[in-house]
Structures are given as structure tokens and as C-alpha cells.
PDB file of C-alpha atoms in Angstrom:
ATOM      1  CA  MET A   8      -0.020  -0.130   0.570  1.00 51.00           C
ATOM      2  CA  LEU A   9       1.336   3.053  -0.904  1.00 63.00           C
ATOM      3  CA  THR A  10       1.569   5.846   1.782  1.00 77.00           C
ATOM      4  CA  GLU A  11       0.604   9.714   1.049  1.00 81.00           C
ATOM      5  CA  PRO A  12       4.478  12.125   1.120  1.00 86.00           C
ATOM      6  CA  GLU A  13       4.603  13.705   4.182  1.00 91.00           C
ATOM      7  CA  ILE A  14       3.462  17.320   3.580  1.00 95.00           C
ATOM      8  CA  LYS A  15       5.026  20.316   6.609  1.00 94.00           C
ATOM      9  CA  LEU A  16       3.397  22.839   7.611  1.00 94.00           C
ATOM     10  CA  LEU A  17       6.917  25.073   9.359  1.00 94.00           C
ATOM     11  CA  LYS A  18       5.635  28.769  11.275  1.00 91.00           C
ATOM     12  CA  VAL A  19       7.345  31.246  10.969  1.00 91.00           C
ATOM     13  CA  LYS A  20       5.430  33.622  13.762  1.00 88.00           C
ATOM     14  CA  ASP A  21       2.055  33.586  15.451  1.00 85.00           C
ATOM     15  CA  ILE A  22      -1.116  34.185  14.201  1.00 84.00           C
ATOM     16  CA  HIS A  23      -4.460  34.267  15.476  1.00 82.00           C
ATOM     17  CA  LEU A  24      -7.164  34.011  12.203  1.00 90.00           C
ATOM     18  CA  ALA A  25     -10.778  33.029  15.015  1.00 93.00           C
ATOM     19  CA  GLY A  26     -13.130  32.720  12.580  1.00 94.00           C
ATOM     20  CA  GLY A  27     -11.133  33.820   9.333  1.00 95.00           C
ATOM     21  CA  ILE A  28     -10.639  33.088   5.439  1.00 96.00           C
ATOM     22  CA  LEU A  29      -7.818  31.301   3.890  1.00 96.00           C
ATOM     23  CA  VAL A  30      -7.191  31.432   0.251  1.00 95.00           C
ATOM     24  CA  ASP A  31      -6.029  28.392  -1.510  1.00 95.00           C
ATOM     25  CA  GLY A  32      -3.747  29.927  -4.095  1.00 91.00           C
ATOM     26  CA  PHE A  33      -2.223  26.691  -5.454  1.00 91.00           C
ATOM     27  CA  PRO A  34      -2.059  27.077  -9.391  1.00 86.00           C
ATOM     28  CA  SER A  35      -4.185  25.852 -12.198  1.00 83.00           C
ATOM     29  CA  VAL A  36      -5.756  26.038 -15.250  1.00 76.00           C
ATOM     30  CA  GLY A  37      -4.955  29.396 -16.416  1.00 70.00           C
ATOM     31  CA  LEU A  38      -2.909  30.460 -13.237  1.00 75.00           C
ATOM     32  CA  ALA A  39      -6.570  32.562 -12.077  1.00 78.00           C
ATOM     33  CA  ASN A  40      -6.578  31.952  -9.044  1.00 76.00           C
ATOM     34  CA  ALA A  41      -2.224  32.051  -8.085  1.00 82.00           C
ATOM     35  CA  ILE A  42      -2.241  35.276  -9.924  1.00 82.00           C
ATOM     36  CA  ALA A  43      -4.904  36.717  -7.488  1.00 83.00           C
ATOM     37  CA  SER A  44      -3.588  35.493  -4.720  1.00 82.00           C
ATOM     38  CA  GLU A  45      -0.184  37.254  -5.506  1.00 82.00           C
ATOM     39  CA  CYS A  46      -2.206  40.309  -6.189  1.00 82.00           C
ATOM     40  CA  MET A  47      -4.122  40.448  -3.079  1.00 83.00           C
ATOM     41  CA  VAL A  48      -0.926  39.032  -0.908  1.00 84.00           C
ATOM     42  CA  HIS A  49       1.208  42.569  -2.451  1.00 79.00           C
ATOM     43  CA  SER A  50      -1.990  45.011  -2.340  1.00 81.00           C
ATOM     44  CA  GLN A  51      -2.434  43.800   1.641  1.00 78.00           C
ATOM     45  CA  LYS A  52       1.238  43.671   2.350  1.00 79.00           C
ATOM     46  CA  ALA A  53       0.860  40.338   3.867  1.00 89.00           C
ATOM     47  CA  GLU A  54       3.050  39.399   6.682  1.00 93.00           C
ATOM     48  CA  LEU A  55       4.673  35.364   5.729  1.00 94.00           C
ATOM     49  CA  ALA A  56       3.494  33.275   8.444  1.00 95.00           C
ATOM     50  CA  GLY A  57       4.643  30.160   7.782  1.00 96.00           C
ATOM     51  CA  VAL A  58       5.687  27.777   4.452  1.00 96.00           C
ATOM     52  CA  MET A  59       4.785  24.034   2.946  1.00 96.00           C
ATOM     53  CA  ASP A  60       7.851  21.965   3.025  1.00 96.00           C
ATOM     54  CA  SER A  61       7.874  18.215   1.594  1.00 95.00           C
ATOM     55  CA  PRO A  62      10.777  15.595   0.805  1.00 94.00           C
ATOM     56  CA  ALA A  63       8.328  15.082  -2.300  1.00 94.00           C
ATOM     57  CA  PHE A  64       8.495  18.556  -3.439  1.00 93.00           C
ATOM     58  CA  PRO A  65      11.551  19.670  -6.053  1.00 90.00           C
ATOM     59  CA  ALA A  66      14.612  20.996  -4.645  1.00 91.00           C
ATOM     60  CA  LEU A  67      13.762  24.934  -5.700  1.00 90.00           C
ATOM     61  CA  SER A  68      14.618  28.059  -3.787  1.00 92.00           C
ATOM     62  CA  ILE A  69      12.891  31.431  -5.301  1.00 88.00           C
ATOM     63  CA  VAL A  70      15.565  34.368  -5.012  1.00 90.00           C
ATOM     64  CA  ARG A  71      13.727  37.411  -4.610  1.00 85.00           C
ATOM     65  CA  SER A  72      15.846  40.342  -3.543  1.00 89.00           C
ATOM     66  CA  ALA A  73      19.631  38.275  -3.084  1.00 94.00           C
ATOM     67  CA  MET A  74      17.320  36.648  -0.267  1.00 93.00           C
ATOM     68  CA  PRO A  75      16.234  32.565  -0.589  1.00 93.00           C
ATOM     69  CA  HIS A  76      12.108  32.083  -0.147  1.00 91.00           C
ATOM     70  CA  PHE A  77      10.162  28.390  -0.235  1.00 93.00           C
ATOM     71  CA  PRO A  78       7.937  28.103  -3.134  1.00 91.00           C
ATOM     72  CA  THR A  79       5.064  27.607  -1.184  1.00 94.00           C
ATOM     73  CA  ARG A  80       4.648  30.438   1.553  1.00 94.00           C
ATOM     74  CA  LEU A  81       1.271  31.140   4.051  1.00 96.00           C
ATOM     75  CA  TYR A  82       0.964  34.826   4.360  1.00 94.00           C
ATOM     76  CA  VAL A  83      -1.390  37.077   6.411  1.00 94.00           C
ATOM     77  CA  ASN A  84      -3.147  39.838   7.482  1.00 92.00           C
ATOM     78  CA  GLN A  85      -3.906  39.886  11.605  1.00 92.00           C
ATOM     79  CA  GLU A  86      -6.329  42.890  10.389  1.00 91.00           C
ATOM     80  CA  LEU A  87      -8.499  41.521   7.889  1.00 92.00           C
ATOM     81  CA  LYS A  88      -7.838  37.504   8.860  1.00 94.00           C
ATOM     82  CA  LEU A  89      -6.860  36.893   5.891  1.00 94.00           C
ATOM     83  CA  ALA A  90      -4.516  33.682   5.125  1.00 95.00           C
ATOM     84  CA  MET A  91      -3.415  33.381   1.715  1.00 94.00           C
ATOM     85  CA  PHE A  92      -1.400  29.961   0.302  1.00 95.00           C
ATOM     86  CA  VAL A  93       0.666  31.000  -2.743  1.00 90.00           C
ATOM     87  CA  SER A  94       3.159  29.152  -4.284  1.00 90.00           C
ATOM     88  CA  GLU A  95       4.949  28.840  -7.726  1.00 87.00           C
ATOM     89  CA  LEU A  96       5.285  24.632  -7.966  1.00 88.00           C
ATOM     90  CA  ASN A  97       3.477  23.099 -10.688  1.00 86.00           C
ATOM     91  CA  LEU A  98       2.528  20.069  -8.420  1.00 90.00           C
ATOM     92  CA  ASP A  99       2.456  16.563  -9.588  1.00 92.00           C
ATOM     93  CA  PRO A 100      -0.849  14.739  -9.103  1.00 93.00           C
ATOM     94  CA  THR A 101       0.035  12.486  -6.673  1.00 93.00           C
ATOM     95  CA  LEU A 102       0.302  15.496  -4.518  1.00 95.00           C
ATOM     96  CA  PHE A 103      -3.069  16.948  -4.666  1.00 95.00           C
ATOM     97  CA  ARG A 104      -4.942  14.809  -1.789  1.00 96.00           C
ATOM     98  CA  PRO A 105      -1.956  15.167   0.789  1.00 96.00           C
ATOM     99  CA  VAL A 106      -1.034  19.068  -0.137  1.00 97.00           C
ATOM    100  CA  ALA A 107      -5.451  20.176  -0.001  1.00 97.00           C
ATOM    101  CA  LEU A 108      -5.680  17.935   3.264  1.00 96.00           C
ATOM    102  CA  ALA A 109      -2.629  19.777   4.563  1.00 96.00           C
ATOM    103  CA  MET A 110      -4.628  23.158   3.857  1.00 96.00           C
ATOM    104  CA  LEU A 111      -7.838  22.121   5.254  1.00 97.00           C
ATOM    105  CA  HIS A 112      -6.265  20.578   8.832  1.00 95.00           C
ATOM    106  CA  TRP A 113      -3.963  23.677   9.448  1.00 95.00           C
ATOM    107  CA  ALA A 114      -7.383  25.939   8.749  1.00 95.00           C
ATOM    108  CA  GLU A 115      -8.923  24.082  11.247  1.00 94.00           C
ATOM    109  CA  GLU A 116      -6.336  24.364  13.453  1.00 92.00           C
ATOM    110  CA  SER A 117      -6.197  27.638  13.167  1.00 92.00           C
ATOM    111  CA  GLY A 118      -9.495  28.407  13.542  1.00 93.00           C
ATOM    112  CA  CYS A 119     -10.257  29.877   9.797  1.00 95.00           C
ATOM    113  CA  SER A 120     -14.804  29.768   8.747  1.00 96.00           C
ATOM    114  CA  LEU A 121     -14.010  29.491   5.620  1.00 97.00           C
ATOM    115  CA  VAL A 122     -11.700  27.615   2.404  1.00 98.00           C
ATOM    116  CA  ILE A 123     -11.640  29.828  -0.425  1.00 97.00           C
ATOM    117  CA  SER A 124      -9.882  27.483  -3.427  1.00 96.00           C
ATOM    118  CA  ALA A 125     -10.547  29.279  -7.530  1.00 94.00           C
ATOM    119  CA  ALA A 126     -10.446  27.415 -10.653  1.00 90.00           C
ATOM    120  CA  GLY A 127     -10.262  27.979 -14.601  1.00 88.00           C
ATOM    121  CA  ILE A 128     -12.379  26.245 -17.105  1.00 86.00           C
ATOM    122  CA  PRO A 129     -10.649  25.995 -20.036  1.00 84.00           C
ATOM    123  CA  GLN A 130     -11.714  27.711 -23.069  1.00 79.00           C
ATOM    124  CA  GLU A 131     -11.136  26.915 -26.744  1.00 69.00           C
ATOM    125  CA  ASP A 132      -7.828  29.336 -27.625  1.00 60.00           C
ATOM    126  CA  ASP A 133     -10.654  31.834 -30.013  1.00 54.00           C
ATOM    127  CA  SER A 134     -13.925  31.593 -28.499  1.00 58.00           C
ATOM    128  CA  GLU A 135     -14.932  34.277 -26.184  1.00 66.00           C
ATOM    129  CA  VAL A 136     -14.117  34.204 -22.341  1.00 65.00           C
ATOM    130  CA  ASP A 137     -16.594  34.177 -19.853  1.00 71.00           C
ATOM    131  CA  SER A 138     -15.493  36.476 -16.684  1.00 81.00           C
ATOM    132  CA  GLN A 139     -18.511  35.680 -15.358  1.00 92.00           C
ATOM    133  CA  VAL A 140     -17.253  33.837 -11.735  1.00 95.00           C
ATOM    134  CA  TYR A 141     -19.324  31.133 -10.420  1.00 96.00           C
ATOM    135  CA  ALA A 142     -19.522  29.274  -7.153  1.00 98.00           C
ATOM    136  CA  VAL A 143     -19.502  25.670  -5.431  1.00 98.00           C
ATOM    137  CA  GLY A 144     -19.539  25.691  -1.611  1.00 98.00           C
ATOM    138  CA  SER A 145     -19.846  22.168   0.950  1.00 98.00           C
ATOM    139  CA  THR A 146     -22.604  23.102   2.591  1.00 98.00           C
ATOM    140  CA  SER A 147     -25.601  25.413   1.808  1.00 97.00           C
ATOM    141  CA  ARG A 148     -23.791  28.175   4.495  1.00 98.00           C
ATOM    142  CA  VAL A 149     -21.346  28.719   1.698  1.00 98.00           C
ATOM    143  CA  LEU A 150     -23.555  28.907  -1.029  1.00 98.00           C
ATOM    144  CA  LYS A 151     -25.852  31.415   0.985  1.00 97.00           C
ATOM    145  CA  ARG A 152     -22.558  33.136   1.558  1.00 96.00           C
ATOM    146  CA  ALA A 153     -21.609  32.657  -2.102  1.00 98.00           C
ATOM    147  CA  ALA A 154     -25.318  33.996  -3.081  1.00 98.00           C
ATOM    148  CA  GLU A 155     -24.593  37.596  -0.591  1.00 97.00           C
ATOM    149  CA  ALA A 156     -21.910  38.777  -2.339  1.00 96.00           C
ATOM    150  CA  GLY A 157     -23.610  37.953  -5.729  1.00 97.00           C
ATOM    151  CA  ILE A 158     -21.215  35.342  -6.783  1.00 97.00           C
ATOM    152  CA  PRO A 159     -24.060  32.716  -8.679  1.00 97.00           C
ATOM    153  CA  PRO A 160     -23.736  29.050  -8.198  1.00 97.00           C
ATOM    154  CA  MET A 161     -22.346  26.035 -10.928  1.00 95.00           C
ATOM    155  CA  ILE A 162     -25.102  24.270 -10.939  1.00 94.00           C
ATOM    156  CA  SER A 163     -23.459  21.371 -13.017  1.00 92.00           C
ATOM    157  CA  GLY A 164     -20.369  20.112 -13.736  1.00 91.00           C
ATOM    158  CA  THR A 165     -16.975  18.629 -13.300  1.00 92.00           C
ATOM    159  CA  ILE A 166     -13.461  20.055 -10.416  1.00 94.00           C
ATOM    160  CA  THR A 167     -10.566  18.634 -10.825  1.00 93.00           C
ATOM    161  CA  GLY A 168      -7.073  18.717  -8.852  1.00 94.00           C
ATOM    162  CA  ILE A 169      -6.399  20.232  -5.112  1.00 96.00           C
ATOM    163  CA  PRO A 170     -10.256  22.650  -4.982  1.00 96.00           C
ATOM    164  CA  ALA A 171     -12.076  18.464  -5.887  1.00 97.00           C
ATOM    165  CA  ILE A 172     -10.319  17.573  -3.158  1.00 97.00           C
ATOM    166  CA  LEU A 173     -10.860  20.537  -1.139  1.00 98.00           C
ATOM    167  CA  LEU A 174     -14.616  20.577  -1.802  1.00 98.00           C
ATOM    168  CA  ASN A 175     -14.949  15.958  -1.225  1.00 98.00           C
ATOM    169  CA  GLU A 176     -13.166  16.165   2.053  1.00 97.00           C
ATOM    170  CA  ALA A 177     -14.747  19.051   3.752  1.00 98.00           C
ATOM    171  CA  PHE A 178     -18.203  17.810   2.330  1.00 98.00           C
ATOM    172  CA  VAL A 179     -17.116  15.181   4.537  1.00 97.00           C
ATOM    173  CA  LYS A 180     -16.596  16.970   7.501  1.00 96.00           C
ATOM    174  CA  ASN A 181     -19.749  19.128   7.280  1.00 97.00           C
ATOM    175  CA  LEU A 182     -16.559  22.053   6.706  1.00 97.00           C
ATOM    176  CA  ASP A 183     -17.183  25.027   4.716  1.00 98.00           C
ATOM    177  CA  VAL A 184     -15.483  25.725   0.995  1.00 98.00           C
ATOM    178  CA  MET A 185     -15.553  27.492  -1.430  1.00 98.00           C
ATOM    179  CA  VAL A 186     -14.774  26.673  -5.334  1.00 98.00           C
ATOM    180  CA  LEU A 187     -14.960  29.613  -7.874  1.00 96.00           C
ATOM    181  CA  LEU A 188     -14.849  28.760 -11.285  1.00 95.00           C
ATOM    182  CA  VAL A 189     -14.557  31.472 -14.058  1.00 92.00           C
ATOM    183  CA  GLY A 190     -12.936  30.601 -17.339  1.00 88.00           C
ATOM    184  CA  VAL A 191      -9.969  30.916 -18.360  1.00 86.00           C
ATOM    185  CA  ARG A 192      -7.702  30.497 -21.790  1.00 78.00           C
ATOM    186  CA  LYS A 193      -5.174  27.168 -21.330  1.00 72.00           C
ATOM    187  CA  ASP A 194      -2.688  28.564 -23.340  1.00 70.00           C
ATOM    188  CA  ALA A 195      -1.178  31.381 -21.236  1.00 68.00           C
ATOM    189  CA  PRO A 196      -1.569  32.939 -17.893  1.00 72.00           C
ATOM    190  CA  ASP A 197      -5.027  34.331 -17.923  1.00 76.00           C
ATOM    191  CA  PHE A 198      -4.830  38.002 -16.473  1.00 79.00           C
ATOM    192  CA  ARG A 199      -8.216  39.108 -17.028  1.00 82.00           C
ATOM    193  CA  ALA A 200      -9.847  35.760 -15.125  1.00 85.00           C
ATOM    194  CA  ALA A 201      -7.329  36.755 -12.086  1.00 84.00           C
ATOM    195  CA  ALA A 202      -8.471  40.334 -12.048  1.00 85.00           C
ATOM    196  CA  ALA A 203     -12.506  38.719 -11.913  1.00 89.00           C
ATOM    197  CA  ILE A 204     -11.349  36.380  -9.208  1.00 90.00           C
ATOM    198  CA  ALA A 205      -9.841  38.986  -7.471  1.00 88.00           C
ATOM    199  CA  VAL A 206     -13.050  41.426  -7.645  1.00 89.00           C
ATOM    200  CA  ALA A 207     -14.585  38.166  -5.777  1.00 93.00           C
ATOM    201  CA  LEU A 208     -12.728  37.738  -3.018  1.00 92.00           C
ATOM    202  CA  SER A 209     -12.611  41.137  -2.057  1.00 89.00           C
ATOM    203  CA  LYS A 210     -16.380  40.998  -2.279  1.00 93.00           C
ATOM    204  CA  LEU A 211     -16.026  37.831   0.113  1.00 94.00           C
ATOM    205  CA  VAL A 212     -13.637  39.063   2.464  1.00 90.00           C
ATOM    206  CA  PRO A 213     -14.374  42.993   3.204  1.00 85.00           C
ATOM    207  CA  GLY A 214     -11.555  45.344   3.199  1.00 86.00           C
ATOM    208  CA  ALA A 215      -9.717  42.682   0.856  1.00 85.00           C
ATOM    209  CA  LEU A 216      -7.570  45.285  -1.787  1.00 79.00           C
ATOM    210  CA  CYS A 217      -6.030  43.456  -5.326  1.00 80.00           C
ATOM    211  CA  ASP A 218      -4.500  46.073  -8.031  1.00 77.00           C
ATOM    212  CA  VAL A 219      -6.758  44.718 -10.574  1.00 74.00           C
ATOM    213  CA  GLU A 220      -6.073  47.757 -13.619  1.00 77.00           C
ATOM    214  CA  SER A 221      -2.803  46.470 -13.131  1.00 76.00           C
ATOM    215  CA  LEU A 222      -3.933  42.294 -14.195  1.00 71.00           C
ATOM    216  CA  ILE A 223      -6.047  44.254 -16.419  1.00 74.00           C
ATOM    217  CA  HIS A 224      -2.695  45.728 -18.402  1.00 70.00           C
ATOM    218  CA  GLU A 225      -1.173  42.871 -18.301  1.00 67.00           C
ATOM    219  CA  ALA A 226      -4.244  40.751 -19.918  1.00 58.00           C
ATOM    220  CA  GLU A 227      -4.242  43.306 -22.657  1.00 66.00           C
ATOM    221  CA  ILE A 228      -0.591  42.937 -23.165  1.00 64.00           C
ATOM    222  CA  ILE A 229      -0.467  39.161 -23.609  1.00 55.00           C
ATOM    223  CA  GLU A 230      -4.121  39.341 -25.605  1.00 53.00           C
ATOM    224  CA  ASP A 231      -2.261  41.909 -28.220  1.00 62.00           C
ATOM    225  CA  SER A 232       0.609  39.445 -27.965  1.00 57.00           C
ATOM    226  CA  MET A 233      -1.346  36.428 -28.910  1.00 51.00           C
ATOM    227  CA  LYS A 234      -2.948  38.084 -30.826  1.00 56.00           C
ATOM    228  CA  LYS A 235      -0.398  39.266 -33.477  1.00 60.00           C
ATOM    229  CA  ALA A 236       1.508  36.333 -33.125  1.00 49.00           C
ATOM    230  CA  ARG A 237      -1.700  34.481 -34.382  1.00 49.00           C
ATOM    231  CA  LYS A 238      -1.807  37.176 -37.413  1.00 59.00           C
ATOM    232  CA  ASP A 239       2.196  36.722 -38.122  1.00 52.00           C
ATOM    233  CA  GLN A 240       1.306  32.899 -38.095  1.00 45.00           C
ATOM    234  CA  THR A 241      -1.193  33.082 -41.044  1.00 50.00           C
ATOM    235  CA  ALA A 242       0.110  35.503 -42.690  1.00 48.00           C
ATOM    236  CA  SER A 243       3.691  33.222 -43.134  1.00 43.00           C
ATOM    237  CA  PRO A 244       4.706  31.438 -46.793  1.00 45.00           C
ATOM    238  CA  VAL A 245       3.749  27.878 -46.104  1.00 43.00           C
ATOM    239  CA  ARG A 246       6.946  26.880 -47.959  1.00 43.00           C
ATOM    240  CA  GLU A 247       6.520  23.663 -50.678  1.00 44.00           C
ATOM    241  CA  MET A 248       9.048  20.087 -49.023  1.00 39.00           C
ATOM    242  CA  TYR A 249      10.385  18.237 -51.889  1.00 36.00           C
ATOM    243  CA  GLY A 250      11.523  14.806 -51.262  1.00 40.00           C
TER     244      GLY A 250
END
């Protein structure tokens, strides 16, 4: 029988989050949740409170200002009672479950009343991407909270990865988990979708901020670049190949 990899949560500082919210910022399709979480960390000037590590994680250090950082970090704004996991790791699927369970365990230990995750719904490259954010909840309490924030429910569909495990485990344990869903382009980081997720988070966490305008600006740059690449590709002459 295979044993799940050990996931360690190493505390950097003491925190008090009774009744608070934990946001899962592990990357998913389109990177919308990861980008939104990073944006909120910087906008809130949240403090580093801990790191997540495992022998199964890649040997990686993120260097910023000539200083090392763990690739998976926990930031906290105690005034808002808001905690956010951010990660630069592209996890192997075998790690989804232990990582999700570690986050749920930390949320319970810290007294958080809600865990929020997000998932991208891949759209075709040339199709119109739906920027409407939808919600799925592990309990009726969560769906009511989403409705009060003006976020409609996703009635049917499928969710994969860490968000799926968070939902399923929370359903069994009667814990409150909300997964936000938004359409994303699958071929590039989707800053427009990240902006939509950030706006939804600000509705769910009063006082939470994110520089949404900068995300939209990044989205426009990437979209223009993609349009130009497609145009150049179409205009390129096709050379005949001879044997």
C-alpha cells in the first residue's frame, strides 16, 4: 500500500485567525487563482507567517532581492483575518490530496471559518472567454455566503485537482469550502480571469484589496501579443517540401 508524502507546515510567526478565511493560491489552469492570490498578498502587504515543504517537493528556492524564499508560502493579514497560500510549484497530481488535506488541517487548527479555492474552466483559444465568476460550496452555508456576495452558483459540471479534493473532504467533514470558477485561456497566464477572481475575493473578504487595473493591463498586453502571433502565423507563406 502506497503511503502519501509527508507535508510539513513550518511556522514563521504566531497568528490568530479565529473566524478568518484561508485562500488556496496553488496554480491551476490559466493560473488565475495563483495570480489573484499574489496580487492580494502584495496589495494587502501581508506578512509571511509560514511555509509548506515536503520531501516530495522539487528542490527549489525562489530568490528575490538576493534572499531565498520557499516556493510555497503562507501570508497573513491579521487585521482582515485573511490567510493566503501562494506557490510557484507545478505539483505532480500525486501531491494534490496531501497538500489539500494539509491546508484543511491548518485551517481547522487556526480557527478559519472558510477556505476559498479557485479553478479555471478552459476555453477554446478563439472563443469568447466568460469572465463571470461562479461558486460551488461544500455546505448550504457557503452557497448562501456566495449569493450574498452576488456570486451565482455553478449548477453542474466537474472540478479537478486541489479544489476538488478540498470540496469533497469538506463535504464529508461539514467544513465550509468555496470554489470560485471562471473561464480561462489555457495557452497563457490569464490575467483577466485573475482580475475577476480578485474582485470576487474582495466581495467575500471585506477590506481586501487587489490592484485589478494592473491585472487588466497585463491581460491586454498578453492578448495583443497572442493576436499578433496568430496574425503572423497566418501571414507566413507555406513552403512546399520536396523529397
